[in-house]
CSV table of C-alpha atoms and ligand atoms in Angstrom, one decimal:
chain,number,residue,atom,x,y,z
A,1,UNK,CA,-3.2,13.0,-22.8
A,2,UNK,CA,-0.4,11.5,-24.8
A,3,UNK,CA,1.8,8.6,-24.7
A,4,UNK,CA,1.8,5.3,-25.1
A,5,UNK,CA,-1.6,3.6,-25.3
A,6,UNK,CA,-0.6,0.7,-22.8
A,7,UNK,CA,2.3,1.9,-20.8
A,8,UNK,CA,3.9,-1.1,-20.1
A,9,UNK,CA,4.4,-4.4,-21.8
A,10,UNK,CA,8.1,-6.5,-21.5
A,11,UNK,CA,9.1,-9.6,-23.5
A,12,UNK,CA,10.1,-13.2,-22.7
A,13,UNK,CA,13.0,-12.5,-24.7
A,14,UNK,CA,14.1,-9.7,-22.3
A,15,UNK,CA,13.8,-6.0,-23.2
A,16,UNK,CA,11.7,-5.6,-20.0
A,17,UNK,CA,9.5,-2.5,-20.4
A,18,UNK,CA,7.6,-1.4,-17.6
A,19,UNK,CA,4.8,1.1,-17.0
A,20,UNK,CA,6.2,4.7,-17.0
A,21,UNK,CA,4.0,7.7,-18.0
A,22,UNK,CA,4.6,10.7,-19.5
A,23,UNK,CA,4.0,13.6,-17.3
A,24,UNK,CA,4.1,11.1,-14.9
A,25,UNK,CA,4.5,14.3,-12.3
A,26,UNK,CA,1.0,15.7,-10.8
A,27,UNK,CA,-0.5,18.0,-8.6
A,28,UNK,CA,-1.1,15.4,-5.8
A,29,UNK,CA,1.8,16.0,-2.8
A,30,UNK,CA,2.7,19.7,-4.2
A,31,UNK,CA,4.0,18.9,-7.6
A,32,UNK,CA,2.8,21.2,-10.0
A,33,UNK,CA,3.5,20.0,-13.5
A,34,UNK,CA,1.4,17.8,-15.5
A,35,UNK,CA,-2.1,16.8,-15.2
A,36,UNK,CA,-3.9,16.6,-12.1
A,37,UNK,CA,-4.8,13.5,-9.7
A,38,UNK,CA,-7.7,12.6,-10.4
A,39,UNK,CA,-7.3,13.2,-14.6
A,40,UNK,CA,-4.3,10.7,-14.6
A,41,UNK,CA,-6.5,8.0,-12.3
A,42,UNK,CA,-9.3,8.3,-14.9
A,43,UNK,CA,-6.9,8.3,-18.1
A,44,UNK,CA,-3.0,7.7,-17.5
A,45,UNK,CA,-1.8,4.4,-19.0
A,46,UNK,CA,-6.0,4.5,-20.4
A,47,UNK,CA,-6.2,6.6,-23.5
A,48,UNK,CA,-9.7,5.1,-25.7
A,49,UNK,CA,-8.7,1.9,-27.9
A,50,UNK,CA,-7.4,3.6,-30.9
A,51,UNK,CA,-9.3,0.9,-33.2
A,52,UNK,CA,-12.8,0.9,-31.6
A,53,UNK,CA,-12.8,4.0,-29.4
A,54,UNK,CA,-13.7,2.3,-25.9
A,55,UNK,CA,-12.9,4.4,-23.2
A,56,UNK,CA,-12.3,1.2,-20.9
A,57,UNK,CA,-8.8,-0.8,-21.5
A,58,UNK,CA,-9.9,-4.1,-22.9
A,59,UNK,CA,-9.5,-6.7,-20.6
A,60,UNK,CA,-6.7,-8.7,-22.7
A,61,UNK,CA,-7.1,-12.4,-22.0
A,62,UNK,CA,-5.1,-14.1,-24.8
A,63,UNK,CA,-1.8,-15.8,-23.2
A,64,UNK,CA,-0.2,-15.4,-26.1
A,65,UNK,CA,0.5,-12.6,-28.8
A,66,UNK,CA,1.2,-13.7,-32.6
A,67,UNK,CA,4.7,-12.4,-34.0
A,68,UNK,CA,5.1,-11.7,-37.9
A,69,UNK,CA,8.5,-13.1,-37.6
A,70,UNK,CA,10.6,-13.9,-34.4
A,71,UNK,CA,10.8,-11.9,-32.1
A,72,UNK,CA,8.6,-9.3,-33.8
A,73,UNK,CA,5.6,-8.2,-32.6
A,74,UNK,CA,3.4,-5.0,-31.0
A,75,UNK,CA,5.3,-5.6,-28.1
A,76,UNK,CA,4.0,-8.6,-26.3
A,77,UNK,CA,4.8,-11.8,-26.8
A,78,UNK,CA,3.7,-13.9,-23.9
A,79,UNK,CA,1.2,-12.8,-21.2
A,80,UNK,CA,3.3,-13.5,-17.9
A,81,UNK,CA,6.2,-11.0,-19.5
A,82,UNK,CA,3.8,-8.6,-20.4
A,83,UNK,CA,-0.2,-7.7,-20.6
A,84,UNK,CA,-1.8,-4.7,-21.7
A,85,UNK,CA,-4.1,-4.6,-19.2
A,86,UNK,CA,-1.8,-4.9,-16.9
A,87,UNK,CA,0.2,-2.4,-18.7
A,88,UNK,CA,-2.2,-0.3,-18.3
A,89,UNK,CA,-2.3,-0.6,-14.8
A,90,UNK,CA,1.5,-0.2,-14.2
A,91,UNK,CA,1.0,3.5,-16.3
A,92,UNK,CA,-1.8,4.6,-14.0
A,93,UNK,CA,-0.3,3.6,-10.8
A,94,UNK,CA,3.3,5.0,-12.0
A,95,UNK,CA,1.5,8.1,-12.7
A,96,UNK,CA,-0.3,8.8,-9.6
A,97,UNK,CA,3.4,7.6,-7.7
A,98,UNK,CA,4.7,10.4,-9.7
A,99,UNK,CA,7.5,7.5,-10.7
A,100,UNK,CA,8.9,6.2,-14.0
A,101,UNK,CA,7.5,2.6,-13.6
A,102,UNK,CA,6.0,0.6,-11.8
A,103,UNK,CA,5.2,-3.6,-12.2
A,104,UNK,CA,1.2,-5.3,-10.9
A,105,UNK,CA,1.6,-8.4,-8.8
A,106,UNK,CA,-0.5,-11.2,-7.7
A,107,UNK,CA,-0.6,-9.8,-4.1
A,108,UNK,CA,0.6,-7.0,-2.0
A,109,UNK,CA,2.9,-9.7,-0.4
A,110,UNK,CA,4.1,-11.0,-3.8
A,111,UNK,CA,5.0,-7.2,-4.3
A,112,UNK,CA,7.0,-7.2,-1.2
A,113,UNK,CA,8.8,-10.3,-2.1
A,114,UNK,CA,9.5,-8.9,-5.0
A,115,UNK,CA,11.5,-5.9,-3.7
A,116,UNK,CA,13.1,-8.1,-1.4
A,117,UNK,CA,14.7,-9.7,-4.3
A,118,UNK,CA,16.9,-6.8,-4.7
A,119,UNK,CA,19.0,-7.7,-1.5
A,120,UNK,CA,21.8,-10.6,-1.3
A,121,UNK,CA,22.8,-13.3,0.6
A,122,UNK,CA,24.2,-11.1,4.1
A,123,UNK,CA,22.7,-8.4,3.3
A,124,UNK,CA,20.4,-6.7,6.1
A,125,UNK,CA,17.2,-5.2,6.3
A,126,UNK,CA,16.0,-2.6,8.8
A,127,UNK,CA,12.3,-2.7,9.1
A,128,UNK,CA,9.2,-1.1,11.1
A,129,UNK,CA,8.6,-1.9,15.0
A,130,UNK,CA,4.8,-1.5,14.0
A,131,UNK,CA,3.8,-2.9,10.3
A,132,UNK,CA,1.9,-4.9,8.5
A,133,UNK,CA,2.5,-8.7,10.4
A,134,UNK,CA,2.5,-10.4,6.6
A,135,UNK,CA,5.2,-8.2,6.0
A,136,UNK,CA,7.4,-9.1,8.9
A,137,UNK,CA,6.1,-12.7,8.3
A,138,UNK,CA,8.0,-12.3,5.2
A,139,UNK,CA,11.7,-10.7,5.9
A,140,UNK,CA,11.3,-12.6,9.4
A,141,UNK,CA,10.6,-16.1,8.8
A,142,UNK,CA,11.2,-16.5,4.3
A,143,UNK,CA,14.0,-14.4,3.7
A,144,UNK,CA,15.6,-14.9,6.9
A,145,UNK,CA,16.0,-18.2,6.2
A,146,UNK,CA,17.9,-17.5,2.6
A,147,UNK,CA,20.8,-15.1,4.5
A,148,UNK,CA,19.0,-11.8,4.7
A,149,UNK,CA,18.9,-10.4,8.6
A,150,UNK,CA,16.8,-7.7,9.7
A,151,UNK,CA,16.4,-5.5,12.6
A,152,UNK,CA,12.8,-3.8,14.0
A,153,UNK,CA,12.8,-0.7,15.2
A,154,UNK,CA,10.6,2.3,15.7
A,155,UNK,CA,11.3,4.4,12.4
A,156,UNK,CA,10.0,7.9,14.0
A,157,UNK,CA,13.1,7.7,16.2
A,158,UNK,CA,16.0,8.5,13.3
A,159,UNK,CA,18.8,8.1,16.4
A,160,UNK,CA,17.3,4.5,16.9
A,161,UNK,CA,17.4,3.4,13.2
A,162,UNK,CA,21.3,4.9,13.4
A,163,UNK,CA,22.1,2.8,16.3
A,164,UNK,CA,20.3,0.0,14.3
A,165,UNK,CA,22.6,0.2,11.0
A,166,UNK,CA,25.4,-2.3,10.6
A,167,UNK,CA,27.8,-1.9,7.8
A,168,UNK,CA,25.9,-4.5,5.6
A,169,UNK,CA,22.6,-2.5,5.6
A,170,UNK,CA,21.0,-1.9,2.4
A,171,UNK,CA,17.4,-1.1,3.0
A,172,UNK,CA,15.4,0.5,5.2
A,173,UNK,CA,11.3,-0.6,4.8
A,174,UNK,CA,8.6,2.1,6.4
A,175,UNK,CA,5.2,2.1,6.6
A,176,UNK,CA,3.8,5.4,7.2
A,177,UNK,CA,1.2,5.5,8.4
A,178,UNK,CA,1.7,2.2,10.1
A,179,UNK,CA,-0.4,-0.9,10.8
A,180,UNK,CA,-2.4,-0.9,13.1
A,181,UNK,CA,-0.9,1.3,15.3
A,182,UNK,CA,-1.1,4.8,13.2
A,183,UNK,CA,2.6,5.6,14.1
A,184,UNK,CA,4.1,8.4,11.2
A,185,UNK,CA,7.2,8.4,10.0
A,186,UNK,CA,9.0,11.6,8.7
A,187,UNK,CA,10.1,9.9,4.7
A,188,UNK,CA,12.2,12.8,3.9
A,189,UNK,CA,14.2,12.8,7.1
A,190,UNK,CA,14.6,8.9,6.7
A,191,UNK,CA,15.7,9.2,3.4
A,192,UNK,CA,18.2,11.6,3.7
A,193,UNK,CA,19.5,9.0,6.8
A,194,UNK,CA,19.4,6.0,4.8
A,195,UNK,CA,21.1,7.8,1.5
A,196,UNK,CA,23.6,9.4,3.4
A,197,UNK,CA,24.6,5.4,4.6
A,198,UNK,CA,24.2,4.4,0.7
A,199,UNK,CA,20.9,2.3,0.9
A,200,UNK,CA,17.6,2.4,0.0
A,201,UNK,CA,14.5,3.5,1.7
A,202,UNK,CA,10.9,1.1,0.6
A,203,UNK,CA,7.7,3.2,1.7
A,204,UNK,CA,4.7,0.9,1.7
A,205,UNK,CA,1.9,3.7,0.9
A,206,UNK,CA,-1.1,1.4,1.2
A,207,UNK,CA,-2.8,2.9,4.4
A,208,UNK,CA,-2.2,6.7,2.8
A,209,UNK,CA,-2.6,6.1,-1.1
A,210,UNK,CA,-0.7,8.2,-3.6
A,211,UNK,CA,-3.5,10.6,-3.0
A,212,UNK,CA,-2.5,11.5,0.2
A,213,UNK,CA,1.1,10.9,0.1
A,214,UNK,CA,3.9,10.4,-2.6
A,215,UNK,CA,6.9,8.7,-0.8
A,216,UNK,CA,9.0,8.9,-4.1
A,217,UNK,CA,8.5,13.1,-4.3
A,218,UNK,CA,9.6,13.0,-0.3
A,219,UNK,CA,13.4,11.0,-1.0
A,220,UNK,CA,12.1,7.4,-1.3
A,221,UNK,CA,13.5,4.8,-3.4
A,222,UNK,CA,10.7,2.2,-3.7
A,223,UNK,CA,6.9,2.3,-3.2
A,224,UNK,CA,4.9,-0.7,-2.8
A,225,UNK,CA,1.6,-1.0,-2.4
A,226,UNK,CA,-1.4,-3.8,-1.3
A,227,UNK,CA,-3.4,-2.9,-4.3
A,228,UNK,CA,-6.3,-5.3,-2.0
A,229,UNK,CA,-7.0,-2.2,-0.2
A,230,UNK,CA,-7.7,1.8,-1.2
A,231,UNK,CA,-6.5,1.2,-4.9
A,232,UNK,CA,-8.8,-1.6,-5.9
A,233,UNK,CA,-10.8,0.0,-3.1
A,234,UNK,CA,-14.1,-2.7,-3.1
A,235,UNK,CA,-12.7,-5.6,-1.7
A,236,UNK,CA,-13.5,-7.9,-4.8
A,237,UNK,CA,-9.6,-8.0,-6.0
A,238,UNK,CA,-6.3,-9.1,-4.5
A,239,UNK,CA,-3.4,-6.8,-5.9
A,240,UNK,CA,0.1,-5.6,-4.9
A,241,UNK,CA,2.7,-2.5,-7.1
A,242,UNK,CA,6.0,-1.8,-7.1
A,243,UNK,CA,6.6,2.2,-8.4
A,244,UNK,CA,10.2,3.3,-8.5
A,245,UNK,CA,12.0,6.1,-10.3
A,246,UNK,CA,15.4,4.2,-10.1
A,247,UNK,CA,16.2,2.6,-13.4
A,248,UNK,CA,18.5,-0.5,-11.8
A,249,UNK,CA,15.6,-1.1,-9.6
A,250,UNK,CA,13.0,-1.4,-12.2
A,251,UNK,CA,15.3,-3.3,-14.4
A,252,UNK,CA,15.7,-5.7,-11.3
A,253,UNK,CA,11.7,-5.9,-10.5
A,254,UNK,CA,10.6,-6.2,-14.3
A,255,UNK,CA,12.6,-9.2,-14.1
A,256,UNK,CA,11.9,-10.8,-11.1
A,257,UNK,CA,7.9,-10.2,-12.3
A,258,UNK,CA,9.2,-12.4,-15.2
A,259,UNK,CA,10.8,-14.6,-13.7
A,260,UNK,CA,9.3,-15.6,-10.7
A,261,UNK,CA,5.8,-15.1,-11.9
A,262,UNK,CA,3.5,-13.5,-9.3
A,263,UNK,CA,1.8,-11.8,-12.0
A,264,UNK,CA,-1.9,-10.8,-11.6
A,265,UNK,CA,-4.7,-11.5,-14.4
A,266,UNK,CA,-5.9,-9.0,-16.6
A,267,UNK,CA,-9.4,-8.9,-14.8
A,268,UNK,CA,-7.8,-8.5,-11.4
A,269,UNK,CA,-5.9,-5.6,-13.4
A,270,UNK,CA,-9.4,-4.2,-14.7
A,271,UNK,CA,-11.1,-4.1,-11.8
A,272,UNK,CA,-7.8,-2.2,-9.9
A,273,UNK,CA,-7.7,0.6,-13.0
A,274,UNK,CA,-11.7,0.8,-12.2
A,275,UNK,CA,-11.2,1.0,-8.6
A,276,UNK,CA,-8.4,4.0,-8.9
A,277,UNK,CA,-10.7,6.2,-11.3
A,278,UNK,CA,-12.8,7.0,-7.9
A,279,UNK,CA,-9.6,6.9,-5.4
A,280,UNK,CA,-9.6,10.7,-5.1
A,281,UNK,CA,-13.1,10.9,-4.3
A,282,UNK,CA,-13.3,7.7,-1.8
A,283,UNK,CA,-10.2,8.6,0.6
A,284,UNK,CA,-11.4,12.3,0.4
A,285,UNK,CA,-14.5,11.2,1.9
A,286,UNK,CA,-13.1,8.6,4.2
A,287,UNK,CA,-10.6,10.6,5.9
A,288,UNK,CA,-14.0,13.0,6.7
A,289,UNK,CA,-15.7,10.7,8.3
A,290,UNK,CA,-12.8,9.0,10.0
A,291,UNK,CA,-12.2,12.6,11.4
A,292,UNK,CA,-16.5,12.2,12.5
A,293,UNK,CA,-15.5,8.9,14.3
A,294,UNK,CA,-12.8,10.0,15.7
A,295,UNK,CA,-14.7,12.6,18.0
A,296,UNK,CA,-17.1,10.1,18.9
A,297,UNK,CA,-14.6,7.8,20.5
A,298,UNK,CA,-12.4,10.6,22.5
A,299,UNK,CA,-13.5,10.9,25.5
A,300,UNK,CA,-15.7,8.3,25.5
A,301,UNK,CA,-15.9,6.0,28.7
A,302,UNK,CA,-15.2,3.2,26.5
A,303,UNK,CA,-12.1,3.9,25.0
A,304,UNK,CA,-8.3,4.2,26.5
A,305,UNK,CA,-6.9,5.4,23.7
A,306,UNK,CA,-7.6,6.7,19.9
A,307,UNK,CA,-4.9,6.2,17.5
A,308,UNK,CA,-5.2,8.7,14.5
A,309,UNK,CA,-2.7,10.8,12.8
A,310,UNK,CA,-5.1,13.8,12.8
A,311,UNK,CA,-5.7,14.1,16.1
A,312,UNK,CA,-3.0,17.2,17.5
A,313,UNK,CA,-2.3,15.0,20.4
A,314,UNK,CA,-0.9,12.0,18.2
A,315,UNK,CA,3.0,11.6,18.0
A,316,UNK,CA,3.2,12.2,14.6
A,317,UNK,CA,0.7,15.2,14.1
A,318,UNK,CA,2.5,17.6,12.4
A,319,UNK,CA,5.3,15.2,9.9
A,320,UNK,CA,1.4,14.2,8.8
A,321,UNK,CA,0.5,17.4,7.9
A,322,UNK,CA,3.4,17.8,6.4
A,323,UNK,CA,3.6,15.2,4.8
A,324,UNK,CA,0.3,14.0,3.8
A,325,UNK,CA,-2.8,15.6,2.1
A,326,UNK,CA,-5.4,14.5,4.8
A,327,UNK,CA,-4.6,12.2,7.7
A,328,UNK,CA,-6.9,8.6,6.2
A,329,UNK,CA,-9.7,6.5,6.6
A,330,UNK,CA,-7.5,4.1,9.5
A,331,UNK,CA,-8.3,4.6,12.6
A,332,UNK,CA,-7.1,2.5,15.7
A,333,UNK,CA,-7.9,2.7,19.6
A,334,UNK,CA,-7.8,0.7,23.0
A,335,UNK,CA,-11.1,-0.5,24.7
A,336,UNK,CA,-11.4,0.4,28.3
A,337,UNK,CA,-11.1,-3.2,29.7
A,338,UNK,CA,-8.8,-5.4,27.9
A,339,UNK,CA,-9.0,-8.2,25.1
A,340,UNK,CA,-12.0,-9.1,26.6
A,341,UNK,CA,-14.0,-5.9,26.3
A,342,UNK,CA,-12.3,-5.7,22.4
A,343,UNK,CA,-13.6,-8.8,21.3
A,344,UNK,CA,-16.6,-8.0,22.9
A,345,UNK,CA,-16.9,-4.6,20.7
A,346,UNK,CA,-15.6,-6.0,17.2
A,347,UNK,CA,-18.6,-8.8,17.6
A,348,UNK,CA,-21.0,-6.6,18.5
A,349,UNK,CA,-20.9,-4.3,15.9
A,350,UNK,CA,-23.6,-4.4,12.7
A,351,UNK,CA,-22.7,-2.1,10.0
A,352,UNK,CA,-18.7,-2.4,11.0
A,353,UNK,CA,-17.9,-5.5,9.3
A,354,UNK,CA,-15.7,-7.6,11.7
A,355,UNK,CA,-12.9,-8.8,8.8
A,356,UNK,CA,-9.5,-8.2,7.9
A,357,UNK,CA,-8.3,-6.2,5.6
A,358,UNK,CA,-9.2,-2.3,4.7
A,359,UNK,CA,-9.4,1.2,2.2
A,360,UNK,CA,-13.0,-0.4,0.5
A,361,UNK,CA,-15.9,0.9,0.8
A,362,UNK,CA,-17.5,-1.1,3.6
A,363,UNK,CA,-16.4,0.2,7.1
A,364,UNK,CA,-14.7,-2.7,8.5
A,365,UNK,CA,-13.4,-3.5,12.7
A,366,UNK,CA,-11.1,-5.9,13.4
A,367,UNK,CA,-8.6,-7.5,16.7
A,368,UNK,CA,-5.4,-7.0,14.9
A,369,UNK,CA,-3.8,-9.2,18.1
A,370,UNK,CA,-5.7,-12.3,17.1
A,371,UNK,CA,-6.4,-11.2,13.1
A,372,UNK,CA,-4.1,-9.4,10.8
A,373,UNK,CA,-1.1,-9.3,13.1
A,374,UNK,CA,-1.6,-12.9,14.8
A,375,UNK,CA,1.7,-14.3,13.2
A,376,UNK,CA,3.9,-11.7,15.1
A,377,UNK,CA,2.8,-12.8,18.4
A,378,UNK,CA,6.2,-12.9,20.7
A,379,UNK,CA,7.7,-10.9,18.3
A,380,UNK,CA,8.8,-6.9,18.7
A,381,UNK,CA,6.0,-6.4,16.3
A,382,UNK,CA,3.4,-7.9,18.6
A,383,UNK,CA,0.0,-5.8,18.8
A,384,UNK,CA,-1.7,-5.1,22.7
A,385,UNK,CA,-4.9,-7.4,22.6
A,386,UNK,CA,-6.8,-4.5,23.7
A,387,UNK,CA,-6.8,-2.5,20.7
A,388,UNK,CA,-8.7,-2.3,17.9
A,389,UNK,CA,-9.0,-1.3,14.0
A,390,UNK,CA,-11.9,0.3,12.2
A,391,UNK,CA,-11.3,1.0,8.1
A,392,UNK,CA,-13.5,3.7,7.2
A,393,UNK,CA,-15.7,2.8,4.6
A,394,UNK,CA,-18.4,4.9,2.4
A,395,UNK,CA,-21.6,4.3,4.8
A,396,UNK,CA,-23.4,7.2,6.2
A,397,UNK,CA,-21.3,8.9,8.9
A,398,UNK,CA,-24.5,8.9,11.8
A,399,UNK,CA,-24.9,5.3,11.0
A,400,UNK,CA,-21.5,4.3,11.2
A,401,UNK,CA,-21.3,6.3,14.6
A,402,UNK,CA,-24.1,5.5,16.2
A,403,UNK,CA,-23.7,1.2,15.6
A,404,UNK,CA,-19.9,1.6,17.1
A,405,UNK,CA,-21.5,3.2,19.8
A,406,UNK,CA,-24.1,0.8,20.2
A,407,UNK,CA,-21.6,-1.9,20.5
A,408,UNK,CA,-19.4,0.1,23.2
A,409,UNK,CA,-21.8,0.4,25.2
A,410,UNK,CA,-23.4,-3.0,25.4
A,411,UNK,CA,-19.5,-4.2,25.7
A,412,UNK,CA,-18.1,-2.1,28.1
A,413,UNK,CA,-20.9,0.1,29.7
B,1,LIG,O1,-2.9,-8.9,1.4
B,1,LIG,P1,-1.9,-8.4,0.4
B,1,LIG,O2,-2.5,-7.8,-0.9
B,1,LIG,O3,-0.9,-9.5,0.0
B,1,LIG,O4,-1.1,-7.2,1.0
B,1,LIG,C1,-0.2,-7.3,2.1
B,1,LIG,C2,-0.1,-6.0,2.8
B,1,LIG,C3,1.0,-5.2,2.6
B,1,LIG,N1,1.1,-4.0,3.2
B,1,LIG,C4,0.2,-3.6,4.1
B,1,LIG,C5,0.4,-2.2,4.8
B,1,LIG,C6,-0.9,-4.3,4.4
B,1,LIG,O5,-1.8,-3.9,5.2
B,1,LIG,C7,-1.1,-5.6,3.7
B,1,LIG,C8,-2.3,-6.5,4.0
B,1,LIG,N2,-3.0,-6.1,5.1
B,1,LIG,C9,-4.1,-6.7,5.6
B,1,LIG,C10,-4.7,-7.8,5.0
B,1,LIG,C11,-4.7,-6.2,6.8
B,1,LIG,O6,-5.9,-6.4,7.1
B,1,LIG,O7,-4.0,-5.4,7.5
């Protein structure tokens, strides 16, 4: 593996670096240069110290960085502008994105906030009828206040985000697949909409993971990510990534990291780079046994609906296939019987967890209508109370099966 030890670093005094990796390009999503996935999550950005030999990135704690003389120094100077664990991070996740840099935030939503930043006053914003409800929470309610507008609509429907574009649009935001609802949106037919209308298309990947899909290969501009979920993967860390290819973009997010200062620490930074070593192997796994809980609830008495990309039935079906490697650990469906019988499921289940968030390795259930998506209530983003939203964890399949089950049937049999 060569490059650059720590693929990132970036100075108070400017000079903003940011984590690109050589042979950044990989196997994952049909690219065929490089080295593969999985190599680059166990060593891009992570090549052993090159004065003791660990194989682990230090976890780099000091604030500060001596200089011989001003301004020079190894490359760091103070720890906000640039970490090497952190650095390190940036490198791996830029590598696996298949982009040129990427920059570690404090939060998924700080990521977000931080892409936001590349829009001015007037400026408007077409975003997802189904996403994330921090997200809309965001463009909605913080940067609608400071002059940006938006405009929700269903992003599978190209004719719908055409009809939605006003001559001061500059960026379109997707999730794919969405949250909750599972909905798939075709990136490379979006992008080639949104570029032929010179803006930019944002892909949040966190429900499909870089090892499942790369937005940037399929026309993207921007990827963010909640680096909470698959990437740290255990729930014991709360992360967010930008990866771009576009230099004016990661000239413009290296210095809103600097500047505004949503930086995460270097062990939050650790325990994401030791969280992606085993992404590969965890979603692999997860999208098997999602496809196992999946055939459990079809058909079921219990269930109105399964929501699921993989499922030939779903909307989206074949763009996933396309698209994606395997179809993910998410899974979403309606209970026979309303909010009532849902509630009545999500707090009857054992081994399903009932909490938000998701992609670790505990199976988790959750009432995105009163949970994750209670703040776009009345909104067009508003969830139906019925449903619900498993994360697929790492348990043993029959187990997982047999306690959602259980809790069906004492809820709505
Ligand atoms: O929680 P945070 O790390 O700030 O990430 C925000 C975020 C961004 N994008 C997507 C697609 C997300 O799902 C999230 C956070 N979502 C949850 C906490 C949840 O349970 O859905």
């Amino acid at each position: 593996m060569s490059g650059a030890r720590y693929g990132a670093g970036g100075t108070e005094q400017g000079g903003a670096r940011y984590g690109g990796y050589p042979g950044g390009a990989t196997r994952a999503g049909g690219e065929s240069e490089g080295p593969g996935f999985e190599t680059l999550a166990i060593h891009a950005g992570q090549d052993p110290d090159p004065v003791t030999g660990a194989v682990v990135p230090a976890v780099s704690v000091a604030t500060t960085f001596a200089q011989e003389a001003v301004g020079r120094h190894a490359g760091y100077d103070y720890s906000r502008s640039g970490n090497p664990t952190r650095g390190a991070l940036e490198a791996c996740v830029a590598s696996l994105e298949g982009a040129a840099g990427a920059a570690a935030f404090a939060s998924g939503l700080a990521a977000e906030d931080a892409v936001l930043h590349l829009l001015e006053p007037g400026d408007h914003l077409i975003v997802p009828d189904d996403a994330y409800g921090g997200t809309y929470r965001l463009v909605s309610q913080v940067w609608g206040r400071l002059g940006i507008a938006h405009t929700s609509v269903g992003l599978s429907d190209l004719a719908a985000v055409a009809a939605a574009w006003r001559p001061e649009t500059r960026m379109v935001w997707a999730e794919t697949p969405t949250n909750p609802r599972l909905g798939i949106v075709d990136i490379a037919a979006l992008a080639e909409l949104v570029h032929a209308r010179g803006a930019r298309l944002v892909v949040d990947n966190t429900f499909a993971t870089p090892w499942l899909q790369r937005p940037l290969a399929l026309g993207a501009d921007v990827v963010v990510h909640s680096a909470t979920k698959y990437l740290g993967g255990h729930s014991d860390v709360v992360g967010g990534i930008v990866a771009s290819n576009d230099a004016e973009v990661l000239e413009r997010i290296a210095f809103v990291q600097n500047s505004v200062g949503a930086v995460p620490g270097p062990w939050d930074c650790y325990l994401t780079l030791r969280g992606i070593k085993t992404l590969a192997v965890r979603v692999e796994r997860q999208c098997a046994t999602a496809a196992t809980v999946v055939a459990a609830l079809e058909g079921h008495p219990g269930v109105e609906t399964v929501l699921w990309p993989g499922l030939t039935g779903h909307p989206g079906h074949e763009v996933a296939a396309r698209q994606m490697r395997g179809f993910g650990g998410m899974v979403s469906f309606v209970v026979a019987g309303g909010e009532e019988a849902a509630l009545a499921v999500a707090a009857g289940t054992r081994l399903w967890t009932l909490a938000e968030s998701l992609g670790a390795v505990e199976s988790l259930i959750e009432h995105p209508h009163r949970m994750t998506h209670a703040s776009v209530a009345g909104s067009p983003l508003e969830v139906p109370s019925g449903l619900l939203r498993l994360s697929v964890g790492l348990e043993t399949p029959d187990d997982l099966v047999s306690d959602l089950l259980g809790a069906l049937e004492r809820a709505t049999g």
